[in-house]
Amino acid sequence: MDFLSDFLTKFVSQLQSPTLGFLIGGAVAAAVSSRLAIPDAIYKFIVFMLLIKVGLKGGIAIRESNITEILLPALFAVLIGILIVFIARHTLAKLPNVKVVDAIATGGLFGAVSGSTLAAGLSVLDAQGMEYEAWSAALYPFMDIPALVTAIVLASVYTSKQKQRAAAEEYRSKQEFYDQEPVASGAYATTEQGGTGDTYGMNQGGSAGGYSSKQRITASGYPHEEQSNRVEIWPIIKDSLQGSALSALLLGLALGLLTRPESVYESFYEPLFRGLLSILMIVMGMEATARINELRKVAQWYAVYAFVAPLLHGFIAFGLGMIAHYATGFSAGGVVILAVIAASSSDISGPPTLRGGIPSANPSAYIGASTAVGTPVAIALGIPLFIGLAQAVMGG
């Protein structure tokens, strides 16, 4: 009982954070049809600045740390990113009025990482004075890329199988038609009878005057030509790495590792961080309200999923983070960061990657679910929830 009351006290105190206040403020401004507008160029600049800052801090920390400490949390991040996509494939995809490719794309977006949510989590941890490994921000790509790759591969495999089934069904229909096609003598020729010059030999290959199928059928009964549809993994990874958010983070990591940016980091990036983050939260609050109408166009199950998924994913990551905590001394703050990036859903690099990789999926479904519900839940509930849980369990 003491644990529960302690946790609830910490959770409620986190809800009073300025990060959440600015998010709610932006949502309210959009809800009352305010003409407040922040140019998209400014939004992108703010995201770039925040992620460069996070990357610089992570790169500096990696340079000064033991690389073996990162291995287990990085492995868990990869597993979480992949697992989230499979969870969506076997839960959301089973719900009424939800298309499988839309569910897979939604899982990919929720498995990918939101740089702005990560920045918000780091800001709250700093405000709470909760220690964490600075390199923990570098877990971002270890979860982001596997999630996007897995989603695109699963969707490609599914659509390929659908095409194969359709092609096989079409082939069987044609075969039945030709099996019953009358020949000159008035009889019906079948494939079992063998093809002659007056018959249609579908399986026998036919003679000079017969009909010969140009499709090769495999043991599974599918046209052989469909088997050549392969999913290229490297273009997906390359597209993810070239995304604006991940590129900014990786650039910061590289500069932190290979140069000595401590002076510019402390004098420029660190003082600007919280101010820029507050503006970003206003933009995200406005965007969440604007996307609600878009979410209404698709099944209501997306809203249910988008509310439950961030917390479920975060709890899975929190549990794996606890294993890393006991195995390698991973800090309580590091466990929170792992949970926060698992709870987040990509808002910058993920959508264009999925648009290109799964063109048959409905962007209103996965982007609307992420922006209108998933991101506010991850920031407003997820961050305070996991910080309060970590403090109650580990005393961080």
Tab-separated table of C-alpha atoms in Angstrom:
chain	number	residue	atom	x	y	z
A	1	MET	CA	0.000	0.000	0.000
A	2	ASP	CA	2.893	2.331	0.798
A	3	PHE	CA	4.374	1.560	-2.625
A	4	LEU	CA	1.092	2.433	-4.357
A	5	SER	CA	0.626	5.713	-2.493
A	6	ASP	CA	4.268	6.650	-3.097
A	7	PHE	CA	3.904	5.906	-6.796
A	8	LEU	CA	0.643	7.872	-7.121
A	9	THR	CA	2.183	10.876	-5.342
A	10	LYS	CA	5.155	10.894	-7.713
A	11	PHE	CA	2.911	10.364	-10.740
A	12	VAL	CA	0.624	13.286	-9.867
A	13	SER	CA	3.613	15.560	-9.271
A	14	GLN	CA	4.930	14.717	-12.749
A	15	LEU	CA	1.622	15.812	-14.311
A	16	GLN	CA	2.398	19.359	-13.182
A	17	SER	CA	5.531	19.554	-15.331
A	18	PRO	CA	5.835	22.552	-17.698
A	19	THR	CA	6.382	20.177	-20.630
A	20	LEU	CA	2.867	18.806	-20.232
A	21	GLY	CA	1.491	22.302	-19.648
A	22	PHE	CA	2.760	23.604	-22.975
A	23	LEU	CA	1.418	20.506	-24.746
A	24	ILE	CA	-2.052	21.031	-23.273
A	25	GLY	CA	-1.841	24.754	-24.046
A	26	GLY	CA	-1.227	24.054	-27.726
A	27	ALA	CA	-4.100	21.555	-27.837
A	28	VAL	CA	-6.494	24.043	-26.239
A	29	ALA	CA	-5.417	26.831	-28.604
A	30	ALA	CA	-6.214	24.626	-31.601
A	31	ALA	CA	-9.480	23.417	-30.061
A	32	VAL	CA	-10.835	26.974	-29.720
A	33	SER	CA	-9.894	27.700	-33.349
A	34	SER	CA	-7.112	30.101	-32.463
A	35	ARG	CA	-5.248	31.622	-35.417
A	36	LEU	CA	-1.962	30.943	-33.677
A	37	ALA	CA	0.425	29.454	-36.241
A	38	ILE	CA	4.049	28.418	-36.036
A	39	PRO	CA	5.704	28.042	-39.463
A	40	ASP	CA	6.751	24.563	-40.431
A	41	ALA	CA	10.307	25.753	-41.082
A	42	ILE	CA	10.604	26.904	-37.459
A	43	TYR	CA	9.230	23.576	-36.246
A	44	LYS	CA	11.819	21.655	-38.281
A	45	PHE	CA	14.600	23.946	-37.050
A	46	ILE	CA	13.603	23.391	-33.428
A	47	VAL	CA	13.547	19.612	-33.887
A	48	PHE	CA	16.967	19.769	-35.540
A	49	MET	CA	18.409	21.834	-32.673
A	50	LEU	CA	16.989	19.534	-30.006
A	51	LEU	CA	18.230	16.351	-31.657
A	52	ILE	CA	21.679	17.801	-32.367
A	53	LYS	CA	21.873	18.666	-28.676
A	54	VAL	CA	20.772	15.178	-27.626
A	55	GLY	CA	23.235	13.622	-30.081
A	56	LEU	CA	26.138	15.764	-28.891
A	57	LYS	CA	25.501	14.804	-25.287
A	58	GLY	CA	25.228	11.137	-26.212
A	59	GLY	CA	28.393	11.199	-28.325
A	60	ILE	CA	30.395	12.838	-25.550
A	61	ALA	CA	29.115	10.242	-23.085
A	62	ILE	CA	29.895	7.296	-25.393
A	63	ARG	CA	33.438	8.601	-25.871
A	64	GLU	CA	33.944	8.631	-22.120
A	65	SER	CA	32.161	5.367	-21.290
A	66	ASN	CA	32.764	1.637	-21.544
A	67	ILE	CA	31.187	0.423	-24.775
A	68	THR	CA	30.229	-2.912	-23.196
A	69	GLU	CA	27.725	-1.079	-20.971
A	70	ILE	CA	25.699	-0.147	-24.052
A	71	LEU	CA	25.414	-3.632	-25.573
A	72	LEU	CA	22.560	-5.096	-23.496
A	73	PRO	CA	20.311	-1.981	-23.562
A	74	ALA	CA	20.986	-1.660	-27.325
A	75	LEU	CA	20.013	-5.315	-27.851
A	76	PHE	CA	16.823	-4.775	-25.868
A	77	ALA	CA	16.035	-1.673	-27.947
A	78	VAL	CA	16.317	-3.730	-31.161
A	79	LEU	CA	14.074	-6.474	-29.762
A	80	ILE	CA	11.469	-3.956	-28.581
A	81	GLY	CA	11.305	-2.253	-31.971
A	82	ILE	CA	10.685	-5.576	-33.714
A	83	LEU	CA	8.276	-6.854	-31.055
A	84	ILE	CA	6.049	-3.760	-31.247
A	85	VAL	CA	5.385	-4.369	-34.944
A	86	PHE	CA	4.442	-8.003	-34.312
A	87	ILE	CA	2.134	-6.954	-31.479
A	88	ALA	CA	0.236	-4.677	-33.872
A	89	ARG	CA	0.167	-7.410	-36.527
A	90	HIS	CA	-1.487	-9.874	-34.152
A	91	THR	CA	-3.740	-7.494	-32.188
A	92	LEU	CA	-4.757	-4.383	-34.121
A	93	ALA	CA	-4.941	-6.302	-37.408
A	94	LYS	CA	-7.487	-8.690	-35.878
A	95	LEU	CA	-9.952	-5.958	-34.924
A	96	PRO	CA	-13.060	-5.135	-37.013
A	97	ASN	CA	-12.670	-2.777	-39.987
A	98	VAL	CA	-8.882	-2.696	-39.651
A	99	LYS	CA	-6.855	-3.601	-42.732
A	100	VAL	CA	-3.759	-5.705	-42.144
A	101	VAL	CA	-1.383	-3.378	-44.022
A	102	ASP	CA	-2.745	-0.383	-42.086
A	103	ALA	CA	-2.217	-2.238	-38.803
A	104	ILE	CA	1.349	-3.182	-39.748
A	105	ALA	CA	2.151	0.415	-40.763
A	106	THR	CA	0.685	1.650	-37.473
A	107	GLY	CA	2.857	-0.835	-35.584
A	108	GLY	CA	5.896	0.357	-37.511
A	109	LEU	CA	5.201	3.979	-36.629
A	110	PHE	CA	4.676	3.114	-32.956
A	111	GLY	CA	7.810	0.998	-32.941
A	112	ALA	CA	9.830	3.854	-34.421
A	113	VAL	CA	10.975	6.644	-32.121
A	114	SER	CA	9.817	10.226	-31.699
A	115	GLY	CA	12.734	12.600	-31.292
A	116	SER	CA	10.490	15.216	-29.698
A	117	THR	CA	9.142	12.750	-27.115
A	118	LEU	CA	12.702	11.683	-26.328
A	119	ALA	CA	13.691	15.334	-25.881
A	120	ALA	CA	10.698	15.890	-23.597
A	121	GLY	CA	11.630	12.880	-21.481
A	122	LEU	CA	15.226	14.063	-21.105
A	123	SER	CA	14.014	17.517	-20.116
A	124	VAL	CA	11.765	16.135	-17.381
A	125	LEU	CA	14.538	13.866	-16.087
A	126	ASP	CA	16.900	16.837	-15.900
A	127	ALA	CA	14.281	18.910	-14.091
A	128	GLN	CA	13.800	16.082	-11.588
A	129	GLY	CA	17.542	15.738	-11.059
A	130	MET	CA	17.283	12.063	-12.015
A	131	GLU	CA	20.579	10.649	-13.220
A	132	TYR	CA	20.833	8.698	-16.463
A	133	GLU	CA	23.524	7.606	-18.882
A	134	ALA	CA	23.942	10.329	-21.473
A	135	TRP	CA	24.544	7.668	-24.102
A	136	SER	CA	21.043	6.271	-23.490
A	137	ALA	CA	19.749	8.762	-26.085
A	138	ALA	CA	21.833	6.802	-28.608
A	139	LEU	CA	19.387	3.890	-28.193
A	140	TYR	CA	17.100	5.807	-30.575
A	141	PRO	CA	18.316	4.250	-33.878
A	142	PHE	CA	18.582	0.766	-32.362
A	143	MET	CA	14.809	0.767	-31.909
A	144	ASP	CA	13.758	3.051	-34.757
A	145	ILE	CA	15.367	1.311	-37.736
A	146	PRO	CA	14.452	-2.317	-36.824
A	147	ALA	CA	10.823	-1.278	-36.295
A	148	LEU	CA	10.524	0.424	-39.692
A	149	VAL	CA	12.360	-2.402	-41.487
A	150	THR	CA	10.200	-5.059	-39.813
A	151	ALA	CA	6.975	-3.226	-40.676
A	152	ILE	CA	7.889	-2.803	-44.339
A	153	VAL	CA	9.076	-6.409	-44.646
A	154	LEU	CA	5.922	-7.794	-42.977
A	155	ALA	CA	3.680	-5.653	-45.173
A	156	SER	CA	5.574	-6.686	-48.294
A	157	VAL	CA	5.350	-10.369	-47.393
A	158	TYR	CA	1.630	-10.041	-46.682
A	159	THR	CA	0.823	-8.206	-49.915
A	160	SER	CA	2.983	-10.649	-51.880
A	161	LYS	CA	1.050	-13.585	-50.441
A	162	GLN	CA	-2.220	-11.863	-51.258
A	163	LYS	CA	-1.099	-11.406	-54.860
A	164	GLN	CA	0.017	-15.028	-55.018
A	165	ARG	CA	-3.361	-16.225	-53.759
A	166	ALA	CA	-5.153	-14.020	-56.271
A	167	ALA	CA	-2.926	-15.266	-59.099
A	168	ALA	CA	-3.398	-18.897	-58.053
A	169	GLU	CA	-7.162	-18.413	-57.873
A	170	GLU	CA	-7.173	-16.829	-61.321
A	171	TYR	CA	-5.104	-19.701	-62.663
A	172	ARG	CA	-7.479	-22.277	-61.186
A	173	SER	CA	-10.448	-20.452	-62.704
A	174	LYS	CA	-8.814	-20.468	-66.140
A	175	GLN	CA	-7.918	-24.116	-65.733
A	176	GLU	CA	-11.507	-25.050	-64.949
A	177	PHE	CA	-12.671	-23.063	-67.982
A	178	TYR	CA	-10.260	-24.750	-70.353
A	179	ASP	CA	-10.943	-28.178	-68.845
A	180	GLN	CA	-14.593	-27.789	-69.823
A	181	GLU	CA	-14.014	-26.102	-73.229
A	182	PRO	CA	-15.627	-28.264	-75.976
A	183	VAL	CA	-13.384	-29.655	-78.699
A	184	ALA	CA	-14.313	-30.270	-82.358
A	185	SER	CA	-15.804	-33.713	-81.714
A	186	GLY	CA	-18.226	-32.245	-79.179
A	187	ALA	CA	-16.524	-33.870	-76.189
A	188	TYR	CA	-14.856	-32.072	-73.291
A	189	ALA	CA	-11.128	-32.357	-72.900
A	190	THR	CA	-9.573	-32.471	-69.439
A	191	THR	CA	-6.000	-32.113	-68.350
A	192	GLU	CA	-6.020	-35.645	-66.992
A	193	GLN	CA	-6.748	-36.993	-70.502
A	194	GLY	CA	-3.599	-35.441	-71.917
A	195	GLY	CA	-3.478	-32.682	-74.545
A	196	THR	CA	-3.652	-33.348	-78.286
A	197	GLY	CA	-3.892	-30.975	-81.196
A	198	ASP	CA	-7.628	-30.600	-80.479
A	199	THR	CA	-7.387	-30.223	-76.696
A	200	TYR	CA	-6.086	-27.719	-74.147
A	201	GLY	CA	-3.232	-29.369	-72.262
A	202	MET	CA	-2.776	-27.168	-69.244
A	203	ASN	CA	-0.698	-29.410	-67.057
A	204	GLN	CA	0.641	-31.623	-69.852
A	205	GLY	CA	2.100	-28.677	-71.709
A	206	GLY	CA	0.078	-29.408	-74.896
A	207	SER	CA	1.266	-30.404	-78.363
A	208	ALA	CA	1.901	-28.208	-81.349
A	209	GLY	CA	-1.765	-27.389	-81.750
A	210	GLY	CA	-2.622	-27.216	-78.056
A	211	TYR	CA	-2.660	-24.463	-75.446
A	212	SER	CA	0.438	-24.231	-73.338
A	213	SER	CA	0.475	-22.249	-70.080
A	214	LYS	CA	3.250	-19.706	-69.856
A	215	GLN	CA	3.141	-19.729	-66.051
A	216	ARG	CA	5.246	-22.111	-64.029
A	217	ILE	CA	3.451	-23.329	-60.943
A	218	THR	CA	5.448	-24.148	-57.843
A	219	ALA	CA	4.733	-26.889	-55.351
A	220	SER	CA	2.532	-24.476	-53.434
A	221	GLY	CA	0.375	-23.940	-56.507
A	222	TYR	CA	1.440	-20.301	-56.985
A	223	PRO	CA	2.837	-18.875	-60.216
A	224	HIS	CA	6.608	-19.073	-60.188
A	225	GLU	CA	7.052	-15.465	-61.309
A	226	GLU	CA	5.566	-14.192	-58.054
A	227	GLN	CA	8.311	-15.896	-56.050
A	228	SER	CA	10.845	-13.387	-57.388
A	229	ASN	CA	9.259	-10.522	-55.443
A	230	ARG	CA	11.914	-9.876	-52.833
A	231	VAL	CA	12.022	-7.195	-50.184
A	232	GLU	CA	15.237	-5.195	-50.313
A	233	ILE	CA	16.331	-4.460	-46.740
A	234	TRP	CA	19.198	-2.048	-47.368
A	235	PRO	CA	17.098	0.644	-49.144
A	236	ILE	CA	14.768	0.681	-46.128
A	237	ILE	CA	17.671	1.124	-43.714
A	238	LYS	CA	19.240	3.761	-45.961
A	239	ASP	CA	15.947	5.666	-46.172
A	240	SER	CA	15.616	5.596	-42.382
A	241	LEU	CA	19.175	6.794	-41.851
A	242	GLN	CA	18.616	9.635	-44.298
A	243	GLY	CA	15.492	10.828	-42.474
A	244	SER	CA	15.841	14.335	-41.044
A	245	ALA	CA	15.350	13.394	-37.388
A	246	LEU	CA	17.686	10.407	-37.322
A	247	SER	CA	20.263	12.223	-39.445
A	248	ALA	CA	20.368	15.099	-36.954
A	249	LEU	CA	20.765	12.724	-34.015
A	250	LEU	CA	23.490	10.694	-35.725
A	251	LEU	CA	25.314	13.871	-36.775
A	252	GLY	CA	25.330	15.017	-33.160
A	253	LEU	CA	26.573	11.593	-32.020
A	254	ALA	CA	29.397	11.655	-34.569
A	255	LEU	CA	30.448	15.180	-33.594
A	256	GLY	CA	30.340	14.265	-29.916
A	257	LEU	CA	32.445	11.169	-30.521
A	258	LEU	CA	35.031	12.534	-32.946
A	259	THR	CA	35.436	16.148	-31.827
A	260	ARG	CA	35.556	18.074	-28.563
A	261	PRO	CA	32.275	20.051	-28.650
A	262	GLU	CA	31.919	20.523	-24.874
A	263	SER	CA	32.368	24.300	-24.961
A	264	VAL	CA	29.766	24.995	-27.660
A	265	TYR	CA	27.446	22.430	-26.111
A	266	GLU	CA	27.507	24.083	-22.684
A	267	SER	CA	27.379	27.678	-23.921
A	268	PHE	CA	24.838	27.356	-26.747
A	269	TYR	CA	22.839	24.127	-26.951
A	270	GLU	CA	22.232	23.456	-23.270
A	271	PRO	CA	20.774	26.912	-22.381
A	272	LEU	CA	18.401	26.839	-25.387
A	273	PHE	CA	17.107	23.330	-24.819
A	274	ARG	CA	14.126	23.901	-22.527
A	275	GLY	CA	12.943	27.044	-24.310
A	276	LEU	CA	12.943	25.350	-27.700
A	277	LEU	CA	11.254	22.295	-26.211
A	278	SER	CA	8.389	24.403	-24.844
A	279	ILE	CA	7.681	25.783	-28.331
A	280	LEU	CA	7.831	22.269	-29.762
A	281	MET	CA	5.253	21.065	-27.218
A	282	ILE	CA	2.862	23.859	-28.272
A	283	VAL	CA	3.214	22.798	-31.910
A	284	MET	CA	2.615	19.148	-31.034
A	285	GLY	CA	-0.448	20.015	-28.979
A	286	MET	CA	-1.917	21.956	-31.913
A	287	GLU	CA	-1.066	19.136	-34.293
A	288	ALA	CA	-2.723	16.543	-32.049
A	289	THR	CA	-6.013	18.460	-32.064
A	290	ALA	CA	-5.850	18.967	-35.827
A	291	ARG	CA	-5.328	15.244	-36.415
A	292	ILE	CA	-8.374	14.177	-34.414
A	293	ASN	CA	-10.680	14.838	-37.370
A	294	GLU	CA	-8.375	12.785	-39.567
A	295	LEU	CA	-8.502	9.912	-37.083
A	296	ARG	CA	-12.304	9.928	-37.199
A	297	LYS	CA	-12.164	8.896	-40.849
A	298	VAL	CA	-10.867	5.442	-39.919
A	299	ALA	CA	-12.058	2.802	-37.468
A	300	GLN	CA	-12.378	3.828	-33.828
A	301	TRP	CA	-10.154	0.888	-32.924
A	302	TYR	CA	-7.144	2.942	-33.960
A	303	ALA	CA	-7.907	5.403	-31.171
A	304	VAL	CA	-8.179	2.552	-28.660
A	305	TYR	CA	-4.925	1.047	-29.857
A	306	ALA	CA	-3.160	4.416	-29.850
A	307	PHE	CA	-4.173	4.988	-26.221
A	308	VAL	CA	-3.181	1.542	-24.930
A	309	ALA	CA	-0.115	0.819	-27.083
A	310	PRO	CA	2.268	3.531	-25.770
A	311	LEU	CA	1.746	2.421	-22.182
A	312	LEU	CA	1.982	-1.286	-23.042
A	313	HIS	CA	5.157	-0.788	-25.078
A	314	GLY	CA	6.620	1.352	-22.320
A	315	PHE	CA	5.934	-1.295	-19.677
A	316	ILE	CA	7.597	-3.967	-21.824
A	317	ALA	CA	10.660	-1.746	-22.236
A	318	PHE	CA	10.616	-0.876	-18.532
A	319	GLY	CA	10.704	-4.587	-17.663
A	320	LEU	CA	13.617	-5.251	-20.019
A	321	GLY	CA	15.336	-2.134	-18.687
A	322	MET	CA	15.037	-3.556	-15.175
A	323	ILE	CA	16.810	-6.703	-16.372
A	324	ALA	CA	19.623	-4.512	-17.735
A	325	HIS	CA	19.597	-2.596	-14.424
A	326	TYR	CA	20.235	-5.720	-12.377
A	327	ALA	CA	22.599	-7.257	-14.936
A	328	THR	CA	24.804	-4.282	-15.831
A	329	GLY	CA	23.882	-1.461	-13.444
A	330	PHE	CA	21.806	0.404	-16.041
A	331	SER	CA	20.536	3.474	-14.168
A	332	ALA	CA	16.935	4.184	-13.189
A	333	GLY	CA	16.963	7.183	-15.534
A	334	GLY	CA	18.256	4.974	-18.352
A	335	VAL	CA	15.389	2.546	-17.742
A	336	VAL	CA	12.968	5.484	-18.011
A	337	ILE	CA	14.504	6.633	-21.294
A	338	LEU	CA	14.224	3.119	-22.754
A	339	ALA	CA	10.555	3.041	-21.701
A	340	VAL	CA	9.887	6.533	-23.073
A	341	ILE	CA	11.325	5.854	-26.534
A	342	ALA	CA	9.347	2.582	-26.638
A	343	ALA	CA	6.176	4.482	-25.723
A	344	SER	CA	6.821	7.135	-28.366
A	345	SER	CA	5.764	6.970	-31.997
A	346	SER	CA	7.724	8.586	-34.796
A	347	ASP	CA	6.449	11.995	-35.872
A	348	ILE	CA	9.127	13.128	-38.339
A	349	SER	CA	11.159	10.439	-40.108
A	350	GLY	CA	8.759	7.518	-39.714
A	351	PRO	CA	5.758	8.726	-41.783
A	352	PRO	CA	7.646	9.420	-45.042
A	353	THR	CA	9.553	6.133	-44.707
A	354	LEU	CA	6.309	4.197	-44.314
A	355	ARG	CA	4.592	6.141	-47.106
A	356	GLY	CA	7.318	4.997	-49.470
A	357	GLY	CA	7.717	1.487	-48.056
A	358	ILE	CA	4.017	0.602	-47.613
A	359	PRO	CA	2.209	2.704	-50.236
A	360	SER	CA	-0.983	0.650	-49.893
A	361	ALA	CA	-1.418	1.655	-46.225
A	362	ASN	CA	-3.703	4.548	-45.274
A	363	PRO	CA	-1.655	7.452	-43.790
A	364	SER	CA	-4.768	8.789	-42.042
A	365	ALA	CA	-4.811	5.613	-39.969
A	366	TYR	CA	-1.232	5.380	-38.739
A	367	ILE	CA	-0.323	9.091	-38.695
A	368	GLY	CA	-3.651	10.090	-37.162
A	369	ALA	CA	-3.367	7.422	-34.467
A	370	SER	CA	0.188	8.464	-33.637
A	371	THR	CA	-0.179	12.244	-33.635
A	372	ALA	CA	-3.707	12.637	-32.280
A	373	VAL	CA	-3.536	10.050	-29.509
A	374	GLY	CA	-0.228	8.186	-29.260
A	375	THR	CA	2.143	11.115	-28.791
A	376	PRO	CA	0.008	12.997	-26.225
A	377	VAL	CA	-0.416	9.767	-24.242
A	378	ALA	CA	3.336	9.054	-24.348
A	379	ILE	CA	4.223	12.560	-23.157
A	380	ALA	CA	1.332	13.344	-20.832
A	381	LEU	CA	0.982	9.922	-19.210
A	382	GLY	CA	3.987	7.839	-20.224
A	383	ILE	CA	6.808	10.117	-19.067
A	384	PRO	CA	5.397	10.845	-15.589
A	385	LEU	CA	4.224	7.239	-15.230
A	386	PHE	CA	7.624	5.682	-15.906
A	387	ILE	CA	9.536	8.262	-13.888
A	388	GLY	CA	7.226	7.731	-10.920
A	389	LEU	CA	7.504	3.949	-11.296
A	390	ALA	CA	11.298	4.089	-11.477
A	391	GLN	CA	11.474	6.293	-8.390
A	392	ALA	CA	9.135	4.002	-6.493
A	393	VAL	CA	10.897	0.784	-7.532
A	394	MET	CA	14.550	1.846	-7.673
A	395	GLY	CA	14.536	5.066	-5.689
A	396	GLY	CA	16.029	6.991	-8.645
